[in-house]
Short mmCIF file of C-alpha atoms in Angstrom, two decimals:
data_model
loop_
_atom_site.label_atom_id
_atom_site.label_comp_id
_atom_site.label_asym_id
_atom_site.label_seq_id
_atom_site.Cartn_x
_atom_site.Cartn_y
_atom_site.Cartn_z
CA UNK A 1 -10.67 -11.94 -18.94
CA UNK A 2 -10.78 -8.08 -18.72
CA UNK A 3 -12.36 -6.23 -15.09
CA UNK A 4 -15.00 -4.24 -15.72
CA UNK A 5 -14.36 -0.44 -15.96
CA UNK A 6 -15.89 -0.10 -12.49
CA UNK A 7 -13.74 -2.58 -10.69
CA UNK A 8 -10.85 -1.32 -12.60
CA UNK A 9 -11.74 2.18 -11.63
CA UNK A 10 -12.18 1.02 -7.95
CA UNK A 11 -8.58 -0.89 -8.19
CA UNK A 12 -6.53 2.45 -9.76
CA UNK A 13 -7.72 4.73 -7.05
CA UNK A 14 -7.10 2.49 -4.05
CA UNK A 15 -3.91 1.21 -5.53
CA UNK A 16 -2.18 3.52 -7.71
CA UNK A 17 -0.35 5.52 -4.75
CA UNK A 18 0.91 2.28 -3.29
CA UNK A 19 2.69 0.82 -6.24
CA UNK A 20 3.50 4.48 -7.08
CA UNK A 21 5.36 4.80 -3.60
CA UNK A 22 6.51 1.35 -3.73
CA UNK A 23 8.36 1.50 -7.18
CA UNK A 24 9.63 5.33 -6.73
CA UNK A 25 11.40 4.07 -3.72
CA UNK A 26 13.60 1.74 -6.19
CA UNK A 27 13.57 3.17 -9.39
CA UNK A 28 15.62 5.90 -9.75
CA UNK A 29 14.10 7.31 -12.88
CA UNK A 30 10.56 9.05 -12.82
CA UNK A 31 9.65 8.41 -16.25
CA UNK A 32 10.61 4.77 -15.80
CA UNK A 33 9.19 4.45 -12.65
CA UNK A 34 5.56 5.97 -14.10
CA UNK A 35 5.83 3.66 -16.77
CA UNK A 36 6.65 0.43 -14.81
CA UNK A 37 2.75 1.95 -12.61
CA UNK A 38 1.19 1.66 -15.89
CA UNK A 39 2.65 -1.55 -16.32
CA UNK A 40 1.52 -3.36 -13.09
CA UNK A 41 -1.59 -1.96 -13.61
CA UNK A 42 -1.87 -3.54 -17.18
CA UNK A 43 -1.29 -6.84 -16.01
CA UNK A 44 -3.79 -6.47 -12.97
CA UNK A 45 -6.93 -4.93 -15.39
CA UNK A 46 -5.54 -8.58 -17.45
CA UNK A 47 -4.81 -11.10 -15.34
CA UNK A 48 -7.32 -11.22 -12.70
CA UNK A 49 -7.80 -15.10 -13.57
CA UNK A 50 -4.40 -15.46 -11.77
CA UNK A 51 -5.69 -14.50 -8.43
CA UNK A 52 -7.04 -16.86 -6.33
CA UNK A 53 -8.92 -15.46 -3.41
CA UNK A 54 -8.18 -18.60 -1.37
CA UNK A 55 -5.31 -17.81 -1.27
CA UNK A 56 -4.25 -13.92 -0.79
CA UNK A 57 -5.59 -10.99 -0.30
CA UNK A 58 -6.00 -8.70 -3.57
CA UNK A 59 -3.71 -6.04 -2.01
CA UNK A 60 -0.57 -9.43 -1.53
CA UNK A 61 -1.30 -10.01 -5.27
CA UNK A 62 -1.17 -6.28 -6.11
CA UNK A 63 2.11 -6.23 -4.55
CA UNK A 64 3.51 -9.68 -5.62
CA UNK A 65 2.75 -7.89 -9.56
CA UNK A 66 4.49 -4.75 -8.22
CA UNK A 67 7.60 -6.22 -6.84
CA UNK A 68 7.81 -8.45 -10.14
CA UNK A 69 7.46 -5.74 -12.51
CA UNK A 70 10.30 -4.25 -10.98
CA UNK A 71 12.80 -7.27 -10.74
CA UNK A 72 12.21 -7.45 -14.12
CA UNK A 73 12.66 -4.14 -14.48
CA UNK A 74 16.34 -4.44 -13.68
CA UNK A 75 16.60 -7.82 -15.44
CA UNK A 76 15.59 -6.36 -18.90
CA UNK A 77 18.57 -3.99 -18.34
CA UNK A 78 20.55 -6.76 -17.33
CA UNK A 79 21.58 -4.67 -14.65
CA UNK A 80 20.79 -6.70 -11.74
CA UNK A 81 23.91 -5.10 -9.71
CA UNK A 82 21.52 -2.33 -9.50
CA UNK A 83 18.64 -4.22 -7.91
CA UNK A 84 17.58 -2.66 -4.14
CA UNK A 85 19.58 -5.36 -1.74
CA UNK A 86 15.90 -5.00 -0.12
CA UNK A 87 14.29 -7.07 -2.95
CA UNK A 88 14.34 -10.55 -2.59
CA UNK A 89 14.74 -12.47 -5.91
CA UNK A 90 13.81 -15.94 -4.12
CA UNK A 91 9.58 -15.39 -4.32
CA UNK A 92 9.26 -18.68 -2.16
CA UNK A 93 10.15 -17.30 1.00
CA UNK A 94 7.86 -14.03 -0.07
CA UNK A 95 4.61 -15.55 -1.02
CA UNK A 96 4.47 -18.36 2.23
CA UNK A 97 4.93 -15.46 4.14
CA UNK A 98 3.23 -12.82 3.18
CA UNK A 99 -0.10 -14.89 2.46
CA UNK A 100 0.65 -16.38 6.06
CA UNK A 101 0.70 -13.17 7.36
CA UNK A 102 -2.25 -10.66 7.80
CA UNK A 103 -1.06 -7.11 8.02
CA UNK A 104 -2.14 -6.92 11.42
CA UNK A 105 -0.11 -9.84 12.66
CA UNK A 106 2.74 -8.35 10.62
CA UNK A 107 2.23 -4.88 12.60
CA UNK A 108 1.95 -7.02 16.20
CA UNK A 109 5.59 -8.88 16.03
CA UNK A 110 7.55 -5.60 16.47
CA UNK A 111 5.18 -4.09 18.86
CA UNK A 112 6.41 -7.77 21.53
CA UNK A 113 9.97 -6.32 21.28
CA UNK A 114 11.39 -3.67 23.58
CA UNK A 115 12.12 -0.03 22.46
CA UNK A 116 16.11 -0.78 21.09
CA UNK A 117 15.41 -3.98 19.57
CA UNK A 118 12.39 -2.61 17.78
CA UNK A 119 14.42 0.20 16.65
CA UNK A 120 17.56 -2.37 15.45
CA UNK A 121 14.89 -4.21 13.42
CA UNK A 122 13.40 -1.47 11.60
CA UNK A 123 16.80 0.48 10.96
CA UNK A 124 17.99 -2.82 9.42
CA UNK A 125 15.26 -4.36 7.91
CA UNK A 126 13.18 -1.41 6.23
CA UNK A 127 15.65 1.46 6.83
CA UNK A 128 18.37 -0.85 5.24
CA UNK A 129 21.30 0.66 7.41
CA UNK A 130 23.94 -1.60 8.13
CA UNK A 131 24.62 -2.08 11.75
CA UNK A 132 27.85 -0.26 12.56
CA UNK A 133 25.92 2.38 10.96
CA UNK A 134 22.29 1.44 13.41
CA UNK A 135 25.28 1.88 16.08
CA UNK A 136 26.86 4.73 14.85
CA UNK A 137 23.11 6.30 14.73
CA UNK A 138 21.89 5.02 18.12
CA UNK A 139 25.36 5.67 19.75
CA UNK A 140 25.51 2.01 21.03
CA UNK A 141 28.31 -0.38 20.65
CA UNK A 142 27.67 -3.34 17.71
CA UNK A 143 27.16 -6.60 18.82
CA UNK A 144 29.62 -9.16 18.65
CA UNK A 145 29.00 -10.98 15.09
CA UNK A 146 27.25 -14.81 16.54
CA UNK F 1 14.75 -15.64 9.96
CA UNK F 2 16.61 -12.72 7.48
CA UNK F 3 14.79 -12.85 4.05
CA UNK F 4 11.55 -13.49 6.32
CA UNK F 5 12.19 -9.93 7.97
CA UNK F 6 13.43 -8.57 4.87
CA UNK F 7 10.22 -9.86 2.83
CA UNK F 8 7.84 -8.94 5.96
CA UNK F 9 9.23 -4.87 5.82
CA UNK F 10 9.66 -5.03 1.92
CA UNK F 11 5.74 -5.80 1.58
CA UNK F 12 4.90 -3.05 4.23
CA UNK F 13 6.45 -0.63 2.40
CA UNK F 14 3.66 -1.65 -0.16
CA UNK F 15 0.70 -2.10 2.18
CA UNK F 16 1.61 0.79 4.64
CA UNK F 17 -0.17 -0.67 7.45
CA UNK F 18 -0.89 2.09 10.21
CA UNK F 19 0.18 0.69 13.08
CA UNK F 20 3.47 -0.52 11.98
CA UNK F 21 3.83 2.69 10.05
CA UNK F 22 3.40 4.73 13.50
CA UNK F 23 6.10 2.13 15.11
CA UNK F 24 8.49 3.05 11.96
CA UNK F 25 7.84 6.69 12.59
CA UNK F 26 8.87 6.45 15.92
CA UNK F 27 12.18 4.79 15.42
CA UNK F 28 12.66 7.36 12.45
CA UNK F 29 12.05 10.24 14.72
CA UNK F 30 14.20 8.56 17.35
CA UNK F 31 16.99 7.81 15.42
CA UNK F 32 17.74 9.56 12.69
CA UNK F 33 16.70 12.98 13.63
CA UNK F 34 13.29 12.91 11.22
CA UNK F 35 11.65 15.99 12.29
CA UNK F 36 7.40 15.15 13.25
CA UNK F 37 5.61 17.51 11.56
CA UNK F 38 4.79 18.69 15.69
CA UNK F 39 7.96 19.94 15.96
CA UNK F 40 9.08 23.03 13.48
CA UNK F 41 11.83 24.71 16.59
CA UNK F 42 14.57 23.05 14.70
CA UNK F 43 13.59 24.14 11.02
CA UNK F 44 14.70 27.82 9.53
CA UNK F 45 12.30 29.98 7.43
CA UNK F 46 13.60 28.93 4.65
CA UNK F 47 13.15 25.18 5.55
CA UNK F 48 16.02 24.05 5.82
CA UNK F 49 17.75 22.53 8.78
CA UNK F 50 18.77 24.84 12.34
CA UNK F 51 22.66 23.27 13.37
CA UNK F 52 22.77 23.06 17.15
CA UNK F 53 24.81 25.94 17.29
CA UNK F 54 22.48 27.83 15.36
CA UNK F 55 19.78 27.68 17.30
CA UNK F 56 21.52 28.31 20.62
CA UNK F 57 23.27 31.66 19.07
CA UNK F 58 19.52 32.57 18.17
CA UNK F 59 18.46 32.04 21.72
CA UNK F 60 21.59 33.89 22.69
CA UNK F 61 20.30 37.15 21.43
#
């Protein structure tokens, strides 16, 4: 079942510069990464039928279609050496979570930790630094591997 | 706990929420000398990036 031109109209605006950030930030290639917006966007205008409002939010689905496009991405070029360490493979862990997990909650959790833990998390979790580097930036000492 | 942080931060670099975004900024600003758009003292004419030493010779003058 195809969305009607308005609702895909109403989709592409309010999504296209999310997935567009979202899969520039791993695929190196501009054309490619253009082509893989197109993509998720195909499948969303033809799949709707696959969402189940029970149980995510459009935008989860919009990214769970994102972040698949581009695993496969890398799997079609059989280059999955060259998959962001960032990406999770397992979607398990993923889809509990994120449909457990309003945006808002998400947003609350760091805000409970003090300043330097907050900023280890986010150096190392979306930043992706390692921690001697998260030291090395923060001019602290690493912690003792537990 | 590690592929549940990962996952969380992977999916907000999709959905961008604000206030975690203005958390992110902070630590970004913080630590790895991301220059806010409220502070231009440390950025030449021609955009690019004043060293320390630099900008001190400047104020020299």
């Amino acid at each position: 079942m195809l969305l009607s031109e308005e609702d895909r109209n109403m989709v592409y605006v309010e999504y296209r510069g999310k997935v567009m950030r979202y899969i520039s930030g791993r695929i190196p290639n501009p054309q490619d990464a253009e082509d893989l917006v197109s993509c998720v966007f195909m499948k969303v205008y033809r799949k709707p039928d696959a969402f189940d409002e029970s149980r995510a939010l459009l935008s989860t689905w919009i990214y769970f279609v994102t972040k698949n496009t581009v695993v496969g991405y890398y799997r079609i070029r059989k280059t999955f050496s060259e998959l962001p360490e960032d990406i999770e493979q397992d979607g398990s862990v993923d889809e509990r979570l994120i449909n457990n997990e309003t945006p808002e909650r998400l947003a609350l959790a760091p805000e409970r930790l003090d300043s330097r833990s907050r900023d280890i998390v986010i150096l190392h979790y979306y930043e992706g630094l390692t921690l001697k580097e998260i030291a090395e930036k923060c001019r602290c000492r690493t912690p003792a591997p537990r | 706990m590690d592929k549940a942080l990962k996952s969380l931060f992977d999916y907000q670099k999709f959905a961008e929420n604000k206030r975690l975004s203005a958390l992110i900024k902070e630590t970004q600003e913080r630590c790895l000398n991301v220059l806010s758009d409220d502070e231009p003292e440390g950025v030449s004419a021609a955009g690019g990036f004043k060293s320390e030493q630099s900008f001190k010779k400047t104020e020299d003058k």
